[in-house]
Structure formats: structure tokens, C-alpha cells
Coordinates of N, CA and C in Angstrom, one line a residue:
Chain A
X1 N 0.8 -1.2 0.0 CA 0.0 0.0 0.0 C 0.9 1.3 0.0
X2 N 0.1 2.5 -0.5 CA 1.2 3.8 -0.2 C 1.8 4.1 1.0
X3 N 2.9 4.5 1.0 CA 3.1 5.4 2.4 C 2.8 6.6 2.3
X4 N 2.1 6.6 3.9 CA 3.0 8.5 4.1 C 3.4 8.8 5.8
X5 N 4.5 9.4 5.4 CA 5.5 9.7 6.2 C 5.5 11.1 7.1
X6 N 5.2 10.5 8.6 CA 5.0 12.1 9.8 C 6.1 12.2 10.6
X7 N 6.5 13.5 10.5 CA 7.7 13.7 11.2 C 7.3 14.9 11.6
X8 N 7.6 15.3 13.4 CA 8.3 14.5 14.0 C 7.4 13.1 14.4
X9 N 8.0 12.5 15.4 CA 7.2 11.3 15.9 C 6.2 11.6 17.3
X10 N 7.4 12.2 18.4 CA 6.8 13.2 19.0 C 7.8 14.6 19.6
X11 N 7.0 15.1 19.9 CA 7.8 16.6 20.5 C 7.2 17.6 22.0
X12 N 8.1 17.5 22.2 CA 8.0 18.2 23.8 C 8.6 19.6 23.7
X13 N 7.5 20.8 23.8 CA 8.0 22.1 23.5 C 7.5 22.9 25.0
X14 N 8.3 23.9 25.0 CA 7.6 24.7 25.8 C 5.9 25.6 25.4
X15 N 5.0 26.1 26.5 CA 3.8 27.2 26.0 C 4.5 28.3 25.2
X16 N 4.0 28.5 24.7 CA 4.1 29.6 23.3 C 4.9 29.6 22.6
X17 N 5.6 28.3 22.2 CA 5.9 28.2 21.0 C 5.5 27.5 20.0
X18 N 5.9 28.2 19.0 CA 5.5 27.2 17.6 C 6.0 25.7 17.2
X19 N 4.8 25.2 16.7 CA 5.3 23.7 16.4 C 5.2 23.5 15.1
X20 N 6.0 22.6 14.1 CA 5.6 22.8 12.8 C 5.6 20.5 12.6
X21 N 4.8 20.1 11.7 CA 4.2 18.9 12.0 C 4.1 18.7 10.6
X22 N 5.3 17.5 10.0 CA 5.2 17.5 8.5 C 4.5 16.6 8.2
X23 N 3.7 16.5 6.9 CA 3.5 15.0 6.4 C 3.4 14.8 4.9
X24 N 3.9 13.7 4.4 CA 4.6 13.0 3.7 C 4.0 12.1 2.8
X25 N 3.4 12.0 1.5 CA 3.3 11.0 0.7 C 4.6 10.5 -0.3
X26 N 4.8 9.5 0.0 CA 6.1 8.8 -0.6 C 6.1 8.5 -2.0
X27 N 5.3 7.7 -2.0 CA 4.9 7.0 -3.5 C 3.9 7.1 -4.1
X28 N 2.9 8.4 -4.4 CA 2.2 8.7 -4.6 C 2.0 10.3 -4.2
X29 N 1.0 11.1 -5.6 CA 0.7 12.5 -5.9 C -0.7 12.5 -4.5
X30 N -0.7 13.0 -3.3 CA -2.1 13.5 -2.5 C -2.7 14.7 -3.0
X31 N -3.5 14.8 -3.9 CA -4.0 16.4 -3.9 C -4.6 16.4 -2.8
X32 N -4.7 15.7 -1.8 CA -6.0 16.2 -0.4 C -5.5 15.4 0.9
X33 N -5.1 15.9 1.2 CA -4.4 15.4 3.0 C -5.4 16.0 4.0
X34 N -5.3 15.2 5.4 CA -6.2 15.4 5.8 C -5.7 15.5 7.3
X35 N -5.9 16.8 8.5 CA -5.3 16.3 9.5 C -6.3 16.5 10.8
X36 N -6.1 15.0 11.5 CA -6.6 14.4 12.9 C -6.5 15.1 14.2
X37 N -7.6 15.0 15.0 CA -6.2 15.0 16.5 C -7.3 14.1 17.2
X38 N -6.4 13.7 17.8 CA -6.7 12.4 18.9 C -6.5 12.7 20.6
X39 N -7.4 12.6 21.3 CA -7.3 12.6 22.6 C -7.4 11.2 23.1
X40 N -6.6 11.0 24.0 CA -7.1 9.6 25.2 C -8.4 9.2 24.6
X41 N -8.3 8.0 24.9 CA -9.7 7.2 24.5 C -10.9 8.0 24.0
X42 N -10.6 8.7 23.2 CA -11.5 10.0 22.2 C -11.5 9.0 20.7
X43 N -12.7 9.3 19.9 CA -12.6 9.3 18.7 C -11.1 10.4 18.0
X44 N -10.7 9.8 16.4 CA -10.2 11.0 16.1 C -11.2 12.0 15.5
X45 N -10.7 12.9 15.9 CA -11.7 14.3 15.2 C -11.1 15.1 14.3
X46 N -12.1 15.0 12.6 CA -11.3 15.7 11.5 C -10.7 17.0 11.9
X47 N -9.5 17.4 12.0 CA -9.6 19.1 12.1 C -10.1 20.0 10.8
X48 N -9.2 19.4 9.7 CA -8.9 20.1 8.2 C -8.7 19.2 7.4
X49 N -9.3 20.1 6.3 CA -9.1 19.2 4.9 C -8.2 20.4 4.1
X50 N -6.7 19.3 3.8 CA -5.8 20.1 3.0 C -5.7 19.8 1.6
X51 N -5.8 20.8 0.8 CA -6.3 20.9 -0.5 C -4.8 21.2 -1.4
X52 N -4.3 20.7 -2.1 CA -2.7 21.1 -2.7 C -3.0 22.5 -3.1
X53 N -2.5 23.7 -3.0 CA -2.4 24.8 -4.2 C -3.7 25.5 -3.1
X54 N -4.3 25.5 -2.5 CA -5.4 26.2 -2.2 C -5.9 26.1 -0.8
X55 N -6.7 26.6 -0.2 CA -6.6 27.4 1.4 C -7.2 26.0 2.0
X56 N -7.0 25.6 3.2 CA -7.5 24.5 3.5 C -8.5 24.7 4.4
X57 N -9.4 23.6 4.2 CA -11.2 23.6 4.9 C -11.1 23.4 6.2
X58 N -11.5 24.1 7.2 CA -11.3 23.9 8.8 C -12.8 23.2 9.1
X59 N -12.8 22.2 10.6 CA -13.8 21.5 10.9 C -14.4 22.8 11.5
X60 N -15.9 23.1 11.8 CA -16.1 23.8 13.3 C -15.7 23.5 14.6
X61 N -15.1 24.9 15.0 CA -15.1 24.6 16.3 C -13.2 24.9 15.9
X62 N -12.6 24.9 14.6 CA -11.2 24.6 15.0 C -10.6 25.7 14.4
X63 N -9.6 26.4 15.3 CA -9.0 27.6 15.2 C -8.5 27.7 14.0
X64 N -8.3 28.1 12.7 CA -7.6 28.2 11.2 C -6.5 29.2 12.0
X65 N -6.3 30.6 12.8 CA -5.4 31.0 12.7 C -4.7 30.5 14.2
X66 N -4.5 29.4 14.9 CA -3.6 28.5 15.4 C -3.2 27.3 14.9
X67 N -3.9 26.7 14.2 CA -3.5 25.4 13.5 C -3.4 25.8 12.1
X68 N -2.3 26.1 11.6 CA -2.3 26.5 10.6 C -1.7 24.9 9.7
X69 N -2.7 25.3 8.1 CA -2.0 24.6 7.1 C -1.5 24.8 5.8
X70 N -0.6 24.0 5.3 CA 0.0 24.6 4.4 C 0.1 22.9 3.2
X71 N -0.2 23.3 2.2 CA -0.2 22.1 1.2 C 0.4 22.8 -0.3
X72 N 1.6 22.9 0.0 CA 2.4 23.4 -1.0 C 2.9 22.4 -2.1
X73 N 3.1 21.7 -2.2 CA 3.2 20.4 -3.0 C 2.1 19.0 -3.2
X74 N 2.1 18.9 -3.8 CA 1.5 17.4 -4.0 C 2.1 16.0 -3.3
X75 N 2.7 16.9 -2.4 CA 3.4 15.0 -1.6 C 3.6 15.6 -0.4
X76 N 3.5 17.1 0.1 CA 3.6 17.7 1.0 C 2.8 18.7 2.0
X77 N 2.1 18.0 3.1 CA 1.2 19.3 4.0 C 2.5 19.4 5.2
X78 N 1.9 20.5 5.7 CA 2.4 20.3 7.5 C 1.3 21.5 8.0
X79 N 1.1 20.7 9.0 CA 0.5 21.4 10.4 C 1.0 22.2 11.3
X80 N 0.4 23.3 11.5 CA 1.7 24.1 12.5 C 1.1 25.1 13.5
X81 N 0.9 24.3 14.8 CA 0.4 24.5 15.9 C 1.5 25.8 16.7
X82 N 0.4 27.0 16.6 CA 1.2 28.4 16.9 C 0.9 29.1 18.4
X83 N 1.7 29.3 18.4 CA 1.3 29.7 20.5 C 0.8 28.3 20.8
X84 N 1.6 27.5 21.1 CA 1.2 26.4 22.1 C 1.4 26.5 23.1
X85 N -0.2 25.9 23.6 CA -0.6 26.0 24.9 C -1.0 24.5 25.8
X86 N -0.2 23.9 27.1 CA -0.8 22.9 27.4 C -2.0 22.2 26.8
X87 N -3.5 22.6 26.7 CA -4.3 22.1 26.2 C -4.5 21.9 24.8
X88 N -3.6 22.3 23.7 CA -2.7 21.2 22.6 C -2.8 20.2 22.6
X89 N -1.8 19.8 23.7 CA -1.3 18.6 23.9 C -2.0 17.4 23.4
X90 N -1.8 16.4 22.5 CA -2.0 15.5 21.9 C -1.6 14.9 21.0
X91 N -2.5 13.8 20.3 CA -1.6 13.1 19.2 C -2.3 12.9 17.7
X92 N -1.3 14.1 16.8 CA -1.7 14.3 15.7 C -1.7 13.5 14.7
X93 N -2.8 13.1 13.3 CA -2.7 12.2 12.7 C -3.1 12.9 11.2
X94 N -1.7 12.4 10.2 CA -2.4 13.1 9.0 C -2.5 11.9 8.4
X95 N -3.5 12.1 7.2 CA -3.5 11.1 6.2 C -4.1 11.9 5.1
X96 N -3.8 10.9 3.8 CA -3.2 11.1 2.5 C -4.5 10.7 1.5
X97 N -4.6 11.3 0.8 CA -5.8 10.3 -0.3 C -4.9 10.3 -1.6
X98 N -5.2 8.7 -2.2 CA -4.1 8.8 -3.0 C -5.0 9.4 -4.9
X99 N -4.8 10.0 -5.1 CA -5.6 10.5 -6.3 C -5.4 9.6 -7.7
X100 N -5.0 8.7 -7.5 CA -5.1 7.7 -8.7 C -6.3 7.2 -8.4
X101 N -6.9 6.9 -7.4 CA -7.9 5.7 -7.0 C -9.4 6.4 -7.2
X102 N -10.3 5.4 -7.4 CA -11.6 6.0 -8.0 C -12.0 6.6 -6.5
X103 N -13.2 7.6 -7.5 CA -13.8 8.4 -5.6 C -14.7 7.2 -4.5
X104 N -14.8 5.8 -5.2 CA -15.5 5.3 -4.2 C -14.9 4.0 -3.8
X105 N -13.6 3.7 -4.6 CA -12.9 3.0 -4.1 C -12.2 3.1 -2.8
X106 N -11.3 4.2 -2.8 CA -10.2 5.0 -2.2 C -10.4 4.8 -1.2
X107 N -9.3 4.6 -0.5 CA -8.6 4.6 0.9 C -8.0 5.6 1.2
X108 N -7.8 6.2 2.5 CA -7.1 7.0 3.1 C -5.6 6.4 3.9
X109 N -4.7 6.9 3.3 CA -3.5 6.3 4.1 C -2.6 7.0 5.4
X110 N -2.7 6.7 6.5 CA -2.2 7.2 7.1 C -1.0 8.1 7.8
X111 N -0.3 8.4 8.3 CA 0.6 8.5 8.7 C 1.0 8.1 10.0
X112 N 2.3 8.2 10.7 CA 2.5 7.5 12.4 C 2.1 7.9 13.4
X113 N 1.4 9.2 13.1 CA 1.3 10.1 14.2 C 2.1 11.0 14.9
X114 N 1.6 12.5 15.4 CA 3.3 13.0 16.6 C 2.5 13.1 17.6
X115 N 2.9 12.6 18.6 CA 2.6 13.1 20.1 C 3.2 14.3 20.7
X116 N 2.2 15.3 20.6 CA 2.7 16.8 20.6 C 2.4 17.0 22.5
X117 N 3.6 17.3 23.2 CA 3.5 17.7 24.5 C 3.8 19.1 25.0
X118 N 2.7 19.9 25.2 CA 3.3 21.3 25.9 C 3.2 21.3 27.2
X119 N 4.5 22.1 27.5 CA 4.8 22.2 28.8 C 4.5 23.3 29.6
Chain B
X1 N -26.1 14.7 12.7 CA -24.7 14.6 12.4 C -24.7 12.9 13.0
X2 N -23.6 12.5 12.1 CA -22.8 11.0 12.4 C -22.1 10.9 13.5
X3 N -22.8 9.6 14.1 CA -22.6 9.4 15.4 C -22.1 7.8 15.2
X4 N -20.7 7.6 15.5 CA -20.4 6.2 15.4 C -20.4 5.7 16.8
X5 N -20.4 4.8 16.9 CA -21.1 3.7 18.5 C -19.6 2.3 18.7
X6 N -18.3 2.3 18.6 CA -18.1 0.8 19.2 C -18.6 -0.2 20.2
X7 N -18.5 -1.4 20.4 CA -19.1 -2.6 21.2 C -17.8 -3.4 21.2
X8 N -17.5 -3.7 22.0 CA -17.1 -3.4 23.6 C -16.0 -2.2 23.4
X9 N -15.7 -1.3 24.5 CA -14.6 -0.9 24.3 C -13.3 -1.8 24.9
X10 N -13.3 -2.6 25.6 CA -12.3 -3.3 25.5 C -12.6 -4.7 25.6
X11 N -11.4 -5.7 25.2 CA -11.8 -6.8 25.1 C -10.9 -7.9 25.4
X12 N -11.0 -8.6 26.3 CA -9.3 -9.4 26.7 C -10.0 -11.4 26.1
X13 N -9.0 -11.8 25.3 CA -9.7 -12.9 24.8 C -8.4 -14.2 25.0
X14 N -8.2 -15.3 25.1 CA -7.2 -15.7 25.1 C -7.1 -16.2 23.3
X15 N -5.7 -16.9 23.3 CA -5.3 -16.8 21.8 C -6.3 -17.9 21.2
X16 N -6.5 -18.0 20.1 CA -7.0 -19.3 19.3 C -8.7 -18.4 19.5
X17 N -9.2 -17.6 20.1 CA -10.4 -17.7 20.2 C -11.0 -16.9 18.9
X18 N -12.1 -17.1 18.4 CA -12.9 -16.6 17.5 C -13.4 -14.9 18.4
X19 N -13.4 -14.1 17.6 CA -14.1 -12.8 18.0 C -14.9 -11.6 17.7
X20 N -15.4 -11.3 17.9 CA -16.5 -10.2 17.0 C -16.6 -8.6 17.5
X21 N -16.2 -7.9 16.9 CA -16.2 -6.4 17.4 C -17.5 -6.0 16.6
X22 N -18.0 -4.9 17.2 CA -19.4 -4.5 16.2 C -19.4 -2.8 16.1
X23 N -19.7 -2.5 15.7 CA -19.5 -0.7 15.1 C -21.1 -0.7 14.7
X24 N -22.0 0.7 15.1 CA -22.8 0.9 14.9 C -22.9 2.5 14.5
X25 N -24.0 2.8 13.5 CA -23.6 4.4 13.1 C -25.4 4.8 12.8
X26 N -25.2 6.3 13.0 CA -26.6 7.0 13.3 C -27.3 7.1 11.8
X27 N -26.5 7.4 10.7 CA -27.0 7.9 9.7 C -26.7 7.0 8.6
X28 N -27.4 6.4 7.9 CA -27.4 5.5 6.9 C -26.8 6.2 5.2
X29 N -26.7 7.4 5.3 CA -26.2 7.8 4.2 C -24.4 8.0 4.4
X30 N -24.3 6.4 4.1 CA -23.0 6.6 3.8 C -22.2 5.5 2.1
X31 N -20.7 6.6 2.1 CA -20.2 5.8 1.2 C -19.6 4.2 1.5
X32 N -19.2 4.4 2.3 CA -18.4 3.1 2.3 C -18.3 3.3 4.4
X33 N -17.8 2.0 4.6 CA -17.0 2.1 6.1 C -16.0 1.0 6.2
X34 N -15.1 1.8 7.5 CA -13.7 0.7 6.6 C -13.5 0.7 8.4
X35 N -13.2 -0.2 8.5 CA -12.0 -0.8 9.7 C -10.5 -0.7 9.6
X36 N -10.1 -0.3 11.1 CA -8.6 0.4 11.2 C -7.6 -0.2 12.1
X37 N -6.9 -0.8 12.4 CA -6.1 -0.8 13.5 C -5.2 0.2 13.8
X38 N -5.2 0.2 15.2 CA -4.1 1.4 15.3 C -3.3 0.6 17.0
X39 N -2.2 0.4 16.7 CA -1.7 0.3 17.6 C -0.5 0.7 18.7
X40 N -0.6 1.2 19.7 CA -0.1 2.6 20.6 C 0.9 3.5 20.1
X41 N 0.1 4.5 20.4 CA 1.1 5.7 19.6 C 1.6 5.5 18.1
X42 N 0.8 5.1 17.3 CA 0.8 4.8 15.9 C -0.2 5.4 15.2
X43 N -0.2 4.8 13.8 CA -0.3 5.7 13.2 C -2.3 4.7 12.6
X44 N -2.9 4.7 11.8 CA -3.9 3.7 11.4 C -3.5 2.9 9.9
X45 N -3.6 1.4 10.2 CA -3.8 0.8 9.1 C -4.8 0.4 8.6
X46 N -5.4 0.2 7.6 CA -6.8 0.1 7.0 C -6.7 -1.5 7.0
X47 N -7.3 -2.2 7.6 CA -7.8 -3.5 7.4 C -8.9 -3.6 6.3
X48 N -10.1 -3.4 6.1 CA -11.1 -3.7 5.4 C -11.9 -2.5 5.0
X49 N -12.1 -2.1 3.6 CA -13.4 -1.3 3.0 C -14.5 -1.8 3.0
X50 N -15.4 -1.5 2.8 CA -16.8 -2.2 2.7 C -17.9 -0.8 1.9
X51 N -17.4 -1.1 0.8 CA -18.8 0.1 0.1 C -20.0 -0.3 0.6
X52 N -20.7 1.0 0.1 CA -22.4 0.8 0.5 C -22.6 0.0 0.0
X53 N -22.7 -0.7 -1.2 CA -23.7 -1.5 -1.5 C -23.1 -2.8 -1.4
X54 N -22.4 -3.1 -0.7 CA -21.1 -4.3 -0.4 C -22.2 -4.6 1.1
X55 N -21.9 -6.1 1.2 CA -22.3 -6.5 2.4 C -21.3 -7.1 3.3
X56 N -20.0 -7.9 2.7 CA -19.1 -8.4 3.4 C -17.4 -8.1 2.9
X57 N -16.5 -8.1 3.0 CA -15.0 -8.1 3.0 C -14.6 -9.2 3.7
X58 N -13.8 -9.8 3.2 CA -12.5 -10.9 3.5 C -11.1 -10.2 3.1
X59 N -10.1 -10.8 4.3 CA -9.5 -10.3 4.1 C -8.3 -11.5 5.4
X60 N -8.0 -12.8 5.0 CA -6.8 -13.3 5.6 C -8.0 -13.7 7.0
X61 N -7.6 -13.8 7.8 CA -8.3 -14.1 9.5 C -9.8 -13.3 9.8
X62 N -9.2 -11.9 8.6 CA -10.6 -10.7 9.3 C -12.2 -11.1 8.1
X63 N -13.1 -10.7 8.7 CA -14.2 -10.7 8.0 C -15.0 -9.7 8.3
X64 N -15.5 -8.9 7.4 CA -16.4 -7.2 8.0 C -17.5 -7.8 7.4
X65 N -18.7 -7.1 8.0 CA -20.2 -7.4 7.3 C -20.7 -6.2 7.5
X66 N -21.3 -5.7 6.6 CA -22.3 -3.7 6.8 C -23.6 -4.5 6.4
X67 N -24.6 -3.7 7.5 CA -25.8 -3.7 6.6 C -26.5 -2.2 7.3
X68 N -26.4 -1.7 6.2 CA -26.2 -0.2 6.2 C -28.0 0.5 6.9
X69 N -28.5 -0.6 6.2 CA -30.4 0.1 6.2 C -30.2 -0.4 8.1
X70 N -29.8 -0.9 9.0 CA -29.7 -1.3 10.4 C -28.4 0.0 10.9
X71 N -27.3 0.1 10.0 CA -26.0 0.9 10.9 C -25.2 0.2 11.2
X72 N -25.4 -1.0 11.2 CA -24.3 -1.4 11.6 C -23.0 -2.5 11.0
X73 N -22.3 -2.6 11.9 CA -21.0 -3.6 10.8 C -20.2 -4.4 11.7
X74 N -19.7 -5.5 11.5 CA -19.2 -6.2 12.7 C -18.0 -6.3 12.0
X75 N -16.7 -6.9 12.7 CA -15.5 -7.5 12.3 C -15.2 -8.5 13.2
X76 N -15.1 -9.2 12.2 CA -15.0 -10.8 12.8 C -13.1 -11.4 12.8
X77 N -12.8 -11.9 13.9 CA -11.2 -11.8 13.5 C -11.5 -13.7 13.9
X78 N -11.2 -14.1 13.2 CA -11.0 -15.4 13.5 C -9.5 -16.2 13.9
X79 N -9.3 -17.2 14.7 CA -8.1 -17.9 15.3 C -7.5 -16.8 16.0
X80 N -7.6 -15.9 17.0 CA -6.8 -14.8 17.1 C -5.3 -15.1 17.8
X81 N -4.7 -14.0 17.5 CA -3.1 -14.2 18.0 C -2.8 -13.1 18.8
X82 N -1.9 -13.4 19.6 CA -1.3 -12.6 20.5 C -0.8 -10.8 19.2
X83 N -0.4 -11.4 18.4 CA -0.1 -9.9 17.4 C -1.4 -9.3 17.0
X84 N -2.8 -9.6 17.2 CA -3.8 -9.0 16.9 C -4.1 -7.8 18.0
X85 N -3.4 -7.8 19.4 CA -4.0 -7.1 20.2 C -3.7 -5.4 19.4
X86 N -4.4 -4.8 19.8 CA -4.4 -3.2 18.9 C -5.5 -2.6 19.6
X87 N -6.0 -1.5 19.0 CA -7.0 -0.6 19.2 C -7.7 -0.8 17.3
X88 N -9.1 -1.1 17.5 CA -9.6 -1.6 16.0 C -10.2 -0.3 15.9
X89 N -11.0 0.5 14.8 CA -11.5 1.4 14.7 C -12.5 1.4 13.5
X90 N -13.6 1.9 13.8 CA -14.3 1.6 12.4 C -14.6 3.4 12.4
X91 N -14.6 3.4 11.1 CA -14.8 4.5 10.3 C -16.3 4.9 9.2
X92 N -16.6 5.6 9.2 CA -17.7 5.6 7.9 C -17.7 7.0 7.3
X93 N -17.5 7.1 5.6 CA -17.6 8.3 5.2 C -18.9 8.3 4.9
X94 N -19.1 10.0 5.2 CA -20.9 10.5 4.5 C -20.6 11.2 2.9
X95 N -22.0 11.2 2.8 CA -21.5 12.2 1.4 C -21.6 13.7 1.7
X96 N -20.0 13.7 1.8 CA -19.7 15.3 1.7 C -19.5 16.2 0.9
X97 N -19.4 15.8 -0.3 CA -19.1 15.8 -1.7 C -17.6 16.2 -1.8
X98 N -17.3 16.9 -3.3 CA -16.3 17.5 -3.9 C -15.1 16.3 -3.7
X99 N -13.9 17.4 -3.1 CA -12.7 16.4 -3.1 C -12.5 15.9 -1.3
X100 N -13.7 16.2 -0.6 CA -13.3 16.0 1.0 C -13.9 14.4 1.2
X101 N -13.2 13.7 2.1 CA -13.9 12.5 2.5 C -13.8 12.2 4.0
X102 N -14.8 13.4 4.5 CA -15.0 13.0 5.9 C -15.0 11.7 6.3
X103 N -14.4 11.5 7.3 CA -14.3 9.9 7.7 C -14.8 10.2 9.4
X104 N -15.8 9.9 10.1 CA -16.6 9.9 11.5 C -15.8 8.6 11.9
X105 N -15.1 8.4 13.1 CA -14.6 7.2 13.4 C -15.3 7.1 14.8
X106 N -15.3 5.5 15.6 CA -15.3 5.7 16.8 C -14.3 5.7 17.8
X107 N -14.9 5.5 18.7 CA -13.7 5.4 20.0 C -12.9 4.4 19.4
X108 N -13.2 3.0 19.2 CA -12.5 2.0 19.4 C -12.4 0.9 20.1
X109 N -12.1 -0.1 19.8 CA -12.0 -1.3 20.5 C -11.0 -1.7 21.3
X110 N -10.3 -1.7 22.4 CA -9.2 -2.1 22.6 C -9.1 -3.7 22.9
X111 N -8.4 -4.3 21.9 CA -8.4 -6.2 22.2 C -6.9 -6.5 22.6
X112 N -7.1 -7.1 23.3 CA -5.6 -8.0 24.2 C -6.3 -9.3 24.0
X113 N -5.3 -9.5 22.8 CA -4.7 -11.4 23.2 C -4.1 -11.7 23.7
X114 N -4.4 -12.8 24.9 CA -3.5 -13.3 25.8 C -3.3 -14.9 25.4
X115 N -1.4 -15.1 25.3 CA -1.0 -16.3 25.0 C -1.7 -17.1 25.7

């Protein structure tokens, strides 16, 4: 199956600083990446839909100018968590749609996740 | 709005046993629903899709069944092994249109196979 690749894995920063949260399709064009966040025994909850070339779609309820995204390439998003603040703290999940695949076939491929800690 | 339901949240089974996770969801207007493993501090692997108008997936040990007009979908993992323990997850996209494919997941199953 495709990969896609999240770095970091996890990171421990201090409050108020910026985090930047890459992700990675390897072998395969994503026009549409997609990024999660996970609490403790929580469902994941979509935040955004990242669109290659164009502004990306926020869930309600989620800050666009703290979680910022960026989908400058076709193999490339990152997420970037600004003024972090303890209640951040969690574990981010992006995944990839691979645009070869029909619209009702398709799978979403994931990435490893970062476990983002503020302090 | 979609509301996904797992059954049990956890589950401790010894090895060789037969087992059934079940996933239930509020809104029958969906494309497909797929099953996930994720295991700690990882990332999700897709075990099984199951389009709407699909009733079952095979896939090796796993077996998924939807029947969409009810909500719900089971995963069936047969002979289980100590390497199955994980966190299972079932997912279901709505129609959101365009290029987005919201995916509603649940909590999750958490299964421990014990040797």
C-alpha cells in the first residue's frame, strides 16, 4: 500500500511556541491530505481538509489561525500548531488520499502520528 | 450529524479464540465504512473497506459485514493471535461531496490477546 510519512514522531516544547508537524506522501501524488487530532480514548476528530495549491477547509469549532496549514506540493502538508498552549497537547494524525484511485474506491493512508507535549 | 457507536470498548480474549467487534452508526447515508487498526502511539492501518452497497470483506483471519439500512457492521477476526492485540477502529464516510472525504470514526475497541 502507499506510504505516508510524519515527522516528527513526538515533540515536547515549551507554552508559546511554535510547532511545525510535517506529512509526507512517498509514492504517490495527494492532492488532499487530511489532519486528525486524537485525545485519550476519544474518537479522532477531523480538524482540516488540505487541498494542494489552495486554502485548506477547517472542521467547526477549530482555530484556522492557530493550527495553521499549508499544502504546497502534491506530496507535501504540515500542520503548525502556533502559541502552544498545554491544552494542545495530543496526538496528531495526518493522512493522504491517493488521487489515482476512483472516488468510491479510495482509501485514506495514514501516517505514524506526533505526540505533541506542551509544557 | 454521524454518530459512530463501538461494542465493547475493551476486550481481553485468550489466543485461538474466535471474535466479534461491532460498530454501529446514526446515519445510513454513507459511502463506504472501513476498519482500522491502530496500535499505541501509531499511526492507522486500513484492514477492510466495505462500500455501501457491499455487504461483506475478507481479508486473511478478518471478515467485515455492513448492513447499512440497520448501521451497523461487525469485524469478525478469526483464530486470534497474540499480534492482533491493537486498538480496532471503524470509520464511515458521509457524502460530503467534492474532493473531501470526511471519515466519522469511533472510539475503538481495545483487544488484548492473551498467550
Amino acid at each position: 500500500g502507499a506510504v505516508v510519512s510524519q515527522h516528527p514522531s513526538r515533540v515536547i516544547c515549551k507554552s508559546g511556541t511554535s510547532v511545525k508537524i510535517e506529512c509526507r506522501s512517498l509514492d504517490f501524488q495527494a492532492t488532499t491530505m487530511f489532519w486528525y487530532r486524537q485525545f485519550p480514548k476519544k474518537s479522532l476528530m477531523l480538524m482540516a481538509t488540505s487541498n494542494e495549491g489552495s486554502k485548506a477547509t477547517y472542521e467547526q469549532g477549530v482555530e484556522k489561525d492557530k493550527f495553521l496549514i499549508n499544502h504546497a506540493s502534491l506530496t507535501l502538508s504540515t500542520l503548525t500548531v502556533t502559541s502552544a498552549h498545554p491544552e494542545d497537547s495530543s496526538f496528531y494524525i495526518c493522512s493522504a488520499r491517493d488521487h489515482r484511485t476512483g472516488l468510491l474506491n479510495e482509501k485514506l493512508f495514514f501516517g505514524s502520528g506526533t505526540q505533541l507535549s506542551v509544557l | 450529524k454521524q454518530e459512530v457507536t463501538q461494542i465493547p470498548a475493551a476486550l481481553s480474549v485468550p489466543e485461538g479464540e474466535n471474535l466479534v467487534l461491532n460498530c454501529s452508526f446514526t446515519d445510513s447515508a454513507i459511502y463506504n465504512l472501513q476498519w482500522f487498526r491502530q496500535d499505541p502511539g501509531k499511526g492507522l492501518t486500513s484492514l477492510l473497506l466495505i462500500q455501501s452497497s457491499q455487504r461483506e470483506q475478507t481479508s486473511g483471519r478478518l471478515n467485515a459485514s455492513l448492513d447499512k439500512s440497520s448501521g451497523r457492521s461487525t469485524l469478525y477476526i478469526a483464530a486470534s493471535q497474540p499480534g492482533d492485540s491493537a486498538t480496532y477502529l471503524c470509520a464511515v464516510r458521509g457524502y460530503s461531496g467534492g474532493s473531501n472525504y470526511k471519515l466519522t470514526f469511533g472510539k475503538g475497541t481495545l483487544l488484548t490477546v492473551n498467550p
